[in-house]
Amino acid sequence: MDRSMYRVVENFLDPVEIQALKEASTKCLNTAKTTYRDRFTEPHLKSLGAAADFLGDPEFEPLLVEEWSFHNAYTTLPLLHQDRDEDLFEATGRLSFPACSCVLYLNIKDLEGGRLAIGEAIIVPQSGMLVLIAPEVWHEVEECYSGTRHSMNYNFWDVPLFNS
């Protein structure tokens, strides 16, 4: 697997940041929320810095971040997919991809299953970990058999979304 397709950053979030994101995640549990650049929060900016480094573009300034959260007790985790502008695809069949996707793991406890698969790479989630994913990369979450898997997910867009 080409490591330029993803990057794992362990211990990216500290306990205070994790708690703040857990609280924010209730507003976007299994539903997308859009935040424009002028309203980015500290977690957005910290993740954006990591994304810019991953992309090799220190000047990267996306227009917006699309965010949502997953908790295996309340939501269905995604099967094999590419992060894309779903509304654009549904309306026109055209594909548009975010510049970078981010998975921030907020609470991983006694987890069996629920690993992130990117091609042949299998990533075992850990609380506080960040995973950055390049555009167009296929990925999926394995079924969770037991335990807790709670994540916040960001897609940084440098083009407008279809319905934004």
N, CA, C and O of each residue as an XYZ file, in Angstrom:
656
protein
N       0.853     -1.194      0.000
C       0.000      0.000      0.000
C       0.883      1.236      0.000
O       1.820      1.337      0.792
N       0.591      2.157     -0.870
C       1.332      3.408     -0.970
C       1.045      4.271      0.258
O      -0.087      4.713      0.459
N       2.074      4.511      1.081
C       1.908      5.276      2.321
C       1.522      6.732      2.058
O       1.094      7.422      2.984
N       1.661      7.220      0.817
C       1.237      8.586      0.529
C      -0.284      8.690      0.459
O      -0.830      9.790      0.369
N      -0.967      7.548      0.502
C      -2.425      7.553      0.451
C      -3.047      7.820      1.814
O      -4.220      8.182      1.907
N      -2.263      7.642      2.867
C      -2.770      7.903      4.208
C      -1.590      8.161      5.148
O      -0.440      7.853      4.832
N      -1.904      8.728      6.299
C      -0.908      8.928      7.346
C      -1.604      8.745      8.692
O      -2.736      9.189      8.882
N      -0.920      8.090      9.617
C      -1.420      7.892     10.972
C      -0.585      8.748     11.917
O       0.645      8.714     11.877
N      -1.267      9.518     12.769
C      -0.586     10.327     13.777
C      -1.138      9.898     15.140
O      -2.265     10.232     15.505
N      -0.324      9.159     15.874
C      -0.741      8.715     17.203
C      -0.650      9.872     18.191
O       0.158     10.785     18.023
N      -1.484      9.823     19.217
C      -1.499     10.834     20.282
C      -1.634     12.256     19.740
O      -1.016     13.188     20.256
N      -2.441     12.411     18.703
C      -2.660     13.727     18.098
C      -3.486     14.631     19.016
O      -3.240     15.834     19.101
N      -4.460     14.042     19.694
C      -5.349     14.793     20.586
C      -5.013     14.499     22.037
O      -4.733     13.356     22.401
N      -5.043     15.543     22.868
C      -4.868     15.323     24.301
C      -6.245     15.131     24.938
O      -7.256     15.357     24.273
N      -6.313     14.718     26.211
C      -7.612     14.437     26.845
C      -8.587     15.615     26.840
O      -9.794     15.408     26.715
N      -8.096     16.828     26.972
C      -8.984     18.002     26.950
C      -9.580     18.183     25.558
O     -10.770     18.469     25.425
N      -8.761     18.017     24.522
C      -9.255     18.137     23.146
C     -10.246     17.023     22.826
O     -11.249     17.250     22.150
N      -9.962     15.837     23.309
C     -10.880     14.714     23.090
C     -12.237     15.014     23.716
O     -13.269     14.796     23.080
N     -12.253     15.504     24.935
C     -13.519     15.799     25.607
C     -14.310     16.870     24.853
O     -15.523     16.748     24.684
N     -13.618     17.918     24.401
C     -14.299     18.980     23.649
C     -14.904     18.427     22.355
O     -16.020     18.791     21.984
N     -14.181     17.564     21.683
C     -14.711     16.983     20.442
C     -15.852     16.007     20.702
O     -16.774     15.906     19.893
N     -15.802     15.291     21.813
C     -16.929     14.411     22.156
C     -18.204     15.234     22.289
O     -19.261     14.841     21.794
N     -18.098     16.379     22.959
C     -19.272     17.247     23.130
C     -19.739     17.792     21.778
O     -20.940     17.814     21.505
N     -18.805     18.229     20.931
C     -19.162     18.762     19.611
C     -19.760     17.681     18.718
O     -20.591     17.971     17.857
N     -19.339     16.441     18.921
C     -19.772     15.355     18.032
C     -21.260     15.058     18.141
O     -21.840     14.478     17.223
N     -21.883     15.442     19.240
C     -23.314     15.172     19.387
C     -24.141     15.951     18.368
O     -25.263     15.554     18.054
N     -23.599     17.064     17.843
C     -24.328     17.887     16.875
C     -24.248     17.338     15.461
O     -24.976     17.787     14.577
N     -23.369     16.372     15.245
C     -23.220     15.854     13.884
C     -23.081     14.329     13.905
O     -22.304     13.755     13.143
N     -23.833     13.696     14.774
C     -23.803     12.235     14.872
C     -24.491     11.635     13.653
O     -25.709     11.734     13.504
N     -23.705     11.015     12.786
C     -24.186     10.341     11.579
C     -24.912     11.279     10.613
O     -25.731     10.835      9.808
N     -24.612     12.571     10.695
C     -25.165     13.539      9.761
C     -24.125     14.623      9.517
O     -23.458     15.067     10.452
N     -23.986     15.045      8.289
C     -22.944     16.013      7.944
C     -23.330     17.429      8.368
O     -24.480     17.851      8.246
N     -22.333     18.136      8.865
C     -22.443     19.552      9.225
C     -21.329     20.267      8.476
O     -20.217     19.746      8.386
N     -21.603     21.439      7.941
C     -20.605     22.195      7.192
C     -20.193     23.430      7.978
O     -21.037     24.164      8.492
N     -18.890     23.650      8.066
C     -18.352     24.841      8.724
C     -17.416     25.532      7.736
O     -16.507     24.909      7.188
N     -17.650     26.841      7.513
C     -16.810     27.597      6.594
C     -15.551     28.090      7.294
O     -15.509     28.221      8.517
N     -14.518     28.364      6.484
C     -13.178     28.694      6.970
C     -13.177     29.790      8.046
O     -12.405     29.712      9.002
N     -14.021     30.794      7.902
C     -14.011     31.895      8.881
C     -14.583     31.493     10.242
O     -14.540     32.277     11.189
N     -15.115     30.278     10.338
C     -15.673     29.794     11.606
C     -14.977     28.523     12.112
O     -15.498     27.829     12.985
N     -13.800     28.227     11.558
C     -13.067     27.051     12.020
C     -12.745     27.180     13.507
O     -12.393     28.255     13.992
N     -12.873     26.079     14.207
C     -12.550     26.012     15.632
C     -11.110     25.527     15.795
O     -10.441     25.197     14.816
N     -10.645     25.489     17.038
C      -9.279     25.000     17.305
C      -9.068     23.574     16.783
O      -8.038     23.318     16.159
N     -10.004     22.628     17.010
C      -9.782     21.285     16.439
C      -9.701     21.289     14.912
O      -8.920     20.536     14.330
N     -10.511     22.142     14.257
C     -10.425     22.250     12.801
C      -9.028     22.722     12.395
O      -8.400     22.147     11.505
N      -8.555     23.775     13.061
C      -7.265     24.366     12.704
C      -6.106     23.406     12.972
O      -5.172     23.321     12.176
N      -6.166     22.690     14.082
C      -5.107     21.727     14.381
C      -5.092     20.618     13.329
O      -4.029     20.234     12.842
N      -6.267     20.109     12.983
C      -6.365     19.059     11.958
C      -5.943     19.596     10.593
O      -5.303     18.890      9.814
N      -6.302     20.844     10.306
C      -5.921     21.478      9.050
C      -4.395     21.565      8.931
O      -3.844     21.338      7.854
N      -3.715     21.890     10.028
C      -2.257     21.934      9.999
C      -1.663     20.581      9.639
O      -0.725     20.502      8.845
N      -2.208     19.515     10.222
C      -1.737     18.162      9.904
C      -2.062     17.809      8.450
O      -1.260     17.169      7.771
N      -3.239     18.227      7.977
C      -3.629     17.954      6.593
C      -2.703     18.683      5.620
O      -2.276     18.104      4.621
N      -2.393     19.941      5.903
C      -1.495     20.712      5.038
C      -0.126     20.048      4.964
O       0.473     19.983      3.890
N       0.371     19.556      6.091
C       1.651     18.853      6.114
C       1.567     17.564      5.288
O       2.468     17.265      4.504
N       0.500     16.816      5.467
C       0.285     15.563      4.724
C       0.234     15.830      3.217
O       0.807     15.080      2.427
N      -0.453     16.900      2.831
C      -0.591     17.243      1.419
C       0.674     17.888      0.842
O       0.803     18.034     -0.373
N       1.602     18.271      1.720
C       2.819     18.940      1.263
C       2.570     20.355      0.795
O       3.293     20.873     -0.056
N       1.531     20.991      1.358
C       1.152     22.344      0.948
C       0.920     23.207      2.187
O      -0.200     23.266      2.694
N       1.962     23.876      2.678
C       1.795     24.690      3.890
C       0.824     25.853      3.715
O       0.369     26.433      4.701
N       0.506     26.195      2.475
C      -0.431     27.295      2.186
C      -1.868     26.802      2.015
O      -2.751     27.597      1.694
N      -2.117     25.518      2.220
C      -3.451     24.946      2.012
C      -4.482     25.668      2.870
O      -4.374     25.691      4.096
N      -5.479     26.254      2.222
C      -6.561     26.963      2.897
C      -7.883     26.533      2.288
O      -8.340     27.135      1.316
N      -8.504     25.502      2.842
C      -9.771     25.032      2.279
C     -10.893     26.049      2.489
O     -10.814     26.914      3.361
N     -11.930     25.923      1.674
C     -13.101     26.787      1.807
C     -13.944     26.407      3.019
O     -14.518     27.260      3.696
N     -14.002     25.094      3.274
C     -14.888     24.614      4.330
C     -14.460     23.236      4.795
O     -13.655     22.557      4.157
N     -15.021     22.850      5.922
C     -14.854     21.486      6.411
C     -16.252     20.888      6.573
O     -17.157     21.508      7.132
N     -16.393     19.695      6.078
C     -17.613     18.917      6.270
C     -17.290     17.963      7.418
O     -16.258     17.293      7.394
N     -18.156     17.900      8.411
C     -17.840     17.081      9.579
C     -19.039     16.254     10.011
O     -20.190     16.654      9.840
N     -18.740     15.099     10.570
C     -19.761     14.227     11.131
C     -19.071     13.295     12.104
O     -17.847     13.170     12.107
N     -19.871     12.645     12.929
C     -19.275     11.703     13.878
C     -19.989     10.358     13.785
O     -21.143     10.259     13.369
N     -19.256      9.341     14.189
C     -19.788      7.985     14.265
C     -19.537      7.443     15.662
O     -18.467      7.637     16.240
N     -20.530      6.768     16.186
C     -20.386      6.021     17.445
C     -21.059      4.683     17.203
O     -22.242      4.630     16.867
N     -20.309      3.604     17.370
C     -20.844      2.298     16.987
C     -22.099      1.902     17.755
O     -22.821      1.010     17.310
N     -22.385      2.534     18.891
C     -23.609      2.208     19.626
C     -24.841      2.884     19.017
O     -25.971      2.477     19.288
N     -24.622      3.923     18.188
C     -25.749      4.708     17.683
C     -25.826      4.796     16.162
O     -26.858      5.193     15.621
N     -24.774      4.441     15.481
C     -24.749      4.630     14.031
C     -24.191      3.396     13.337
O     -23.514      2.566     13.942
N     -24.493      3.306     12.065
C     -23.929      2.260     11.230
C     -22.611      2.775     10.672
O     -22.551      3.867     10.108
N     -21.571      1.995     10.829
C     -20.260      2.408     10.342
C     -20.171      2.169      8.836
O     -20.793      1.241      8.318
N     -19.397      3.003      8.127
C     -19.389      2.936      6.663
C     -18.662      1.719      6.110
O     -17.608      1.315      6.601
N     -19.262      1.150      5.070
C     -18.634      0.074      4.323
C     -17.655      0.692      3.323
O     -17.362      1.885      3.403
N     -17.159     -0.092      2.401
C     -16.184      0.385      1.431
C     -16.731      1.607      0.688
O     -17.826      1.566      0.126
N     -15.949      2.696      0.695
C     -16.403      3.940      0.074
C     -15.217      4.862     -0.199
O     -14.103      4.642      0.276
N     -15.498      5.895     -0.976
C     -14.609      7.036     -1.150
C     -15.347      8.230     -0.567
O     -16.556      8.363     -0.758
N     -14.642      9.091      0.137
C     -15.272     10.331      0.587
C     -15.461     11.204     -0.651
O     -14.527     11.401     -1.428
N     -16.669     11.722     -0.830
C     -17.006     12.499     -2.019
C     -18.170     13.422     -1.700
O     -18.780     13.329     -0.634
N     -18.472     14.319     -2.640
C     -19.635     15.191     -2.525
C     -20.850     14.344     -2.907
O     -21.153     14.172     -4.088
N     -21.532     13.823     -1.902
C     -22.644     12.894     -2.135
C     -23.803     13.550     -2.870
O     -24.419     12.917     -3.728
N     -24.117     14.809     -2.552
C     -25.234     15.485     -3.220
C     -24.939     15.692     -4.708
O     -25.821     15.509     -5.547
N     -23.716     16.069     -5.031
C     -23.326     16.234     -6.427
C     -23.442     14.911     -7.175
O     -23.967     14.863     -8.287
N     -22.951     13.842     -6.562
C     -23.004     12.530     -7.212
C     -24.451     12.084     -7.431
O     -24.796     11.572     -8.496
N     -25.286     12.282     -6.419
C     -26.687     11.868     -6.534
C     -27.421     12.660     -7.612
O     -28.235     12.096     -8.342
N     -27.140     13.973     -7.723
C     -27.854     14.821     -8.678
C     -27.320     14.698    -10.100
O     -28.088     14.810    -11.056
N     -26.007     14.469    -10.257
C     -25.420     14.541    -11.598
C     -24.614     13.309    -12.004
O     -24.330     13.118    -13.186
N     -24.245     12.477    -11.038
C     -23.374     11.349    -11.329
C     -21.905     11.715    -11.395
O     -21.059     10.847    -11.609
N     -21.586     13.003    -11.211
C     -20.180     13.453    -11.243
C     -19.526     13.252     -9.890
O     -20.184     13.293     -8.850
N     -18.222     13.035     -9.921
C     -17.454     12.839     -8.698
C     -16.638     14.084     -8.369
O     -16.022     14.699     -9.239
N     -16.655     14.432     -7.100
C     -15.810     15.496     -6.559
C     -15.344     15.023     -5.189
O     -16.143     14.544     -4.384
N     -14.040     15.159     -4.928
C     -13.456     14.617     -3.706
C     -12.884     15.725     -2.834
O     -12.415     16.740     -3.348
N     -12.919     15.536     -1.512
C     -12.280     16.519     -0.635
C     -10.760     16.489     -0.839
O     -10.204     15.491     -1.295
N     -10.110     17.587     -0.498
C      -8.653     17.657     -0.612
C      -7.992     16.701      0.373
O      -6.925     16.154      0.097
N      -8.626     16.506      1.516
C      -8.094     15.600      2.535
C      -9.222     15.197      3.472
O     -10.068     16.017      3.831
N      -9.226     13.928      3.863
C     -10.171     13.419      4.859
C      -9.407     13.102      6.132
O      -8.258     12.662      6.090
N     -10.054     13.330      7.257
C      -9.426     13.093      8.560
C     -10.370     12.277      9.438
O     -11.577     12.522      9.466
N      -9.815     11.318     10.146
C     -10.561     10.579     11.158
C      -9.865     10.829     12.492
O      -8.688     10.511     12.660
N     -10.606     11.400     13.434
C     -10.097     11.663     14.781
C     -10.789     10.692     15.728
O     -12.012     10.720     15.868
N     -10.017      9.844     16.370
C     -10.602      8.850     17.272
C     -10.731      9.443     18.672
O      -9.742      9.838     19.288
N     -11.972      9.498     19.162
C     -12.273     10.148     20.439
C     -12.348      9.186     21.606
O     -11.909      9.501     22.712
N     -12.908      8.011     21.357
C     -13.053      7.049     22.448
C     -13.007      5.642     21.867
O     -13.939      5.196     21.197
N     -11.921      4.967     22.134
C     -11.760      3.574     21.720
C     -11.548      2.783     23.002
O     -10.580      2.999     23.732
N     -12.472      1.862     23.262
C     -12.384      1.109     24.516
C     -12.834     -0.330     24.274
O     -13.923     -0.573     23.754
N     -11.982     -1.279     24.658
C     -12.301     -2.709     24.569
C     -12.856     -3.087     23.194
O     -13.795     -3.878     23.096
N     -12.285     -2.530     22.151
C     -12.809     -2.695     20.801
C     -12.383     -4.027     20.192
O     -11.203     -4.376     20.171
N     -13.370     -4.754     19.701
C     -13.131     -5.935     18.877
C     -13.754     -5.647     17.525
O     -14.959     -5.412     17.429
N     -12.930     -5.664     16.467
C     -13.378     -5.246     15.152
C     -13.214     -3.737     15.048
O     -12.443     -3.130     15.790
N     -13.952     -3.142     14.116
C     -13.960     -1.686     13.990
C     -12.664     -1.075     13.491
O     -12.445      0.127     13.642
N     -11.790     -1.901     12.891
C     -10.538     -1.359     12.374
C     -10.801     -0.643     11.049
O     -11.771     -0.943     10.353
N      -9.935      0.297     10.713
C     -10.025      1.032      9.459
C      -9.145      0.334      8.429
O      -7.953      0.124      8.654
N      -9.742     -0.020      7.308
C      -8.994     -0.665      6.223
C      -8.828      0.328      5.080
O      -9.800      0.879      4.564
N      -7.568      0.542      4.698
C      -7.229      1.384      3.552
C      -6.390      0.503      2.638
O      -5.204      0.287      2.884
N      -7.016     -0.001      1.587
C      -6.338     -0.986      0.747
C      -5.999     -2.195      1.596
O      -6.864     -2.737      2.283
N      -4.756     -2.615      1.554
C      -4.323     -3.758      2.351
C      -3.875     -3.358      3.756
O      -3.610     -4.220      4.593
N      -3.791     -2.068      4.013
C      -3.380     -1.591      5.340
C      -4.560     -1.670      6.298
O      -5.678     -1.283      5.958
N      -4.301     -2.172      7.496
C      -5.320     -2.248      8.545
C      -4.841     -1.371      9.700
O      -3.759     -1.582     10.246
N      -5.652     -0.397     10.060
C      -5.307      0.548     11.123
C      -6.174      0.247     12.330
O      -7.402      0.247     12.244
N      -5.526     -0.009     13.450
C      -6.223     -0.288     14.703
C      -6.432      1.046     15.418
O      -5.460      1.681     15.829
N      -7.683      1.478     15.573
C      -7.938      2.773     16.205
C      -7.435      2.837     17.647
O      -7.436      1.843     18.373
N      -7.007      4.042     18.037
C      -6.624      4.338     19.415
C      -7.179      5.710     19.759
O      -7.183      6.604     18.913
N      -7.641      5.888     20.970
C      -8.121      7.205     21.395
C      -7.016      8.232     21.189
O      -5.862      7.997     21.549
N      -7.378      9.377     20.604
C      -6.436     10.463     20.359
C      -5.712     10.383     19.035
O      -4.979     11.308     18.686
N      -5.892      9.306     18.282
C      -5.211      9.107     16.996
C      -5.912      9.904     15.893
O      -7.129     10.091     15.910
N      -5.106     10.365     14.936
C      -5.594     11.002     13.717
C      -5.153     10.159     12.533
O      -3.999      9.735     12.461
N      -6.073      9.916     11.601
C      -5.729      9.284     10.336
C      -6.115     10.254      9.230
O      -7.257     10.707      9.159
N      -5.155     10.569      8.372
C      -5.362     11.445      7.222
C      -5.447     10.570      5.978
O      -4.659      9.638      5.817
N      -6.402     10.867      5.096
C      -6.632     10.057      3.903
C      -6.644     10.981      2.681
O      -7.343     11.994      2.666
N      -5.872     10.624      1.670
C      -5.786     11.404      0.437
C      -7.094     11.307     -0.356
O      -7.903     10.411     -0.111
N      -7.303     12.224     -1.303
C      -8.507     12.189     -2.136
C      -8.618     10.898     -2.943
O      -7.615     10.315     -3.353
N      -9.844     10.473     -3.156
C     -10.200      9.338     -4.012
C      -9.822      7.973     -3.446
O     -10.019      6.964     -4.122
N      -9.289      7.909     -2.235
C      -8.819      6.640     -1.679
C     -10.007      5.854     -1.116
O     -10.796      6.367     -0.323
N     -10.110      4.607     -1.547
C     -11.142      3.709     -1.034
C     -10.757      3.266      0.376
O      -9.594      2.960      0.637
N     -11.732      3.234      1.282
C     -11.491      2.797      2.657
C     -12.805      2.308      3.269
O     -13.889      2.599      2.763
N     -12.683      1.558      4.369
C     -13.883      1.042      5.023
C     -13.582      0.757      6.492
O     -12.429      0.662      6.913
N     -14.656      0.626      7.244
C     -14.558      0.264      8.653
C     -15.101     -1.156      8.805
O     -16.209     -1.465      8.366
N     -14.305     -2.002      9.431
C     -14.758     -3.362      9.707
C     -15.908     -3.328     10.716
O     -16.053     -2.369     11.475
N     -16.699     -4.358     10.713
C     -17.780     -4.486     11.687
C     -17.215     -4.451     13.111
O     -16.168     -5.034     13.392
N     -17.923     -3.764     13.994
C     -17.559     -3.751     15.419
C     -18.303     -4.895     16.108
O     -19.526     -4.998     16.004
N     -17.575     -5.735     16.799
C     -18.187     -6.861     17.497
C     -18.494     -6.521     18.948
O     -19.494     -6.976     19.504
N     -17.631     -5.723     19.553
C     -17.879     -5.285     20.925
C     -16.971     -4.101     21.229
O     -16.029     -3.812     20.491
N     -17.274     -3.427     22.323
C     -16.475     -2.285     22.730
C     -17.040     -0.987     22.184
O     -18.157     -0.937     21.671
N     -16.239      0.061     22.308
C     -16.645      1.413     21.911
C     -15.719      1.934     20.822
O     -14.497      1.829     20.921
N     -16.328      2.499     19.779
C     -15.594      3.165     18.698
C     -16.317      4.458     18.379
O     -17.386      4.441     17.767
N     -15.745      5.575     18.788
C     -16.343      6.894     18.601
C     -15.324      7.758     17.868
O     -14.204      7.945     18.343
N     -15.712      8.281     16.717
C     -14.807      9.114     15.924
C     -15.496     10.385     15.467
O     -16.719     10.448     15.343
N     -14.669     11.405     15.218
C     -15.092     12.633     14.545
C     -14.371     12.626     13.212
O     -13.180     12.323     13.145
N     -15.092     12.959     12.148
C     -14.547     12.881     10.806
C     -14.645     14.238     10.123
O     -15.688     14.890     10.158
N     -13.548     14.654      9.503
C     -13.496     15.923      8.783
C     -13.127     15.652      7.326
O     -12.233     14.856      7.036
N     -13.827     16.323      6.422
C     -13.413     16.400      5.017
C     -13.132     17.869      4.737
O     -14.030     18.707      4.825
N     -11.883     18.180      4.399
C     -11.515     19.551      4.042
C     -11.686     19.723      2.538
O     -11.104     18.988      1.741
N     -12.502     20.717      2.166
C     -12.836     20.975      0.766
C     -12.220     22.286      0.298
O     -12.327     23.311      0.971
N     -11.567     22.240     -0.877
C     -11.037     23.468     -1.484
C     -11.908     23.922     -2.665
O     -11.564     24.866     -3.375
N     -13.038     23.234     -2.860
C     -14.053     23.637     -3.834
C     -15.400     23.616     -3.111
O     -15.562     22.883     -2.136
N     -16.358     24.403     -3.571
C     -17.674     24.388     -2.912
C     -18.365     23.037     -3.063
O     -18.176     22.341     -4.061
N     -19.155     22.679     -2.081
C     -20.003     21.503     -2.174
C     -21.208     21.841     -3.027
O     -21.579     23.008     -3.153
N     -21.821     20.823     -3.614
C     -22.956     21.007     -4.525
C     -24.080     21.808     -3.881
O     -24.646     22.697     -4.518
N     -24.412     21.508     -2.633
C     -25.532     22.191     -1.960
C     -25.058     23.178     -0.896
O     -25.767     23.411      0.084
N     -23.872     23.761     -1.071
C     -23.402     24.715     -0.046
C     -23.616     26.148     -0.469
O     -23.276     27.069      0.275
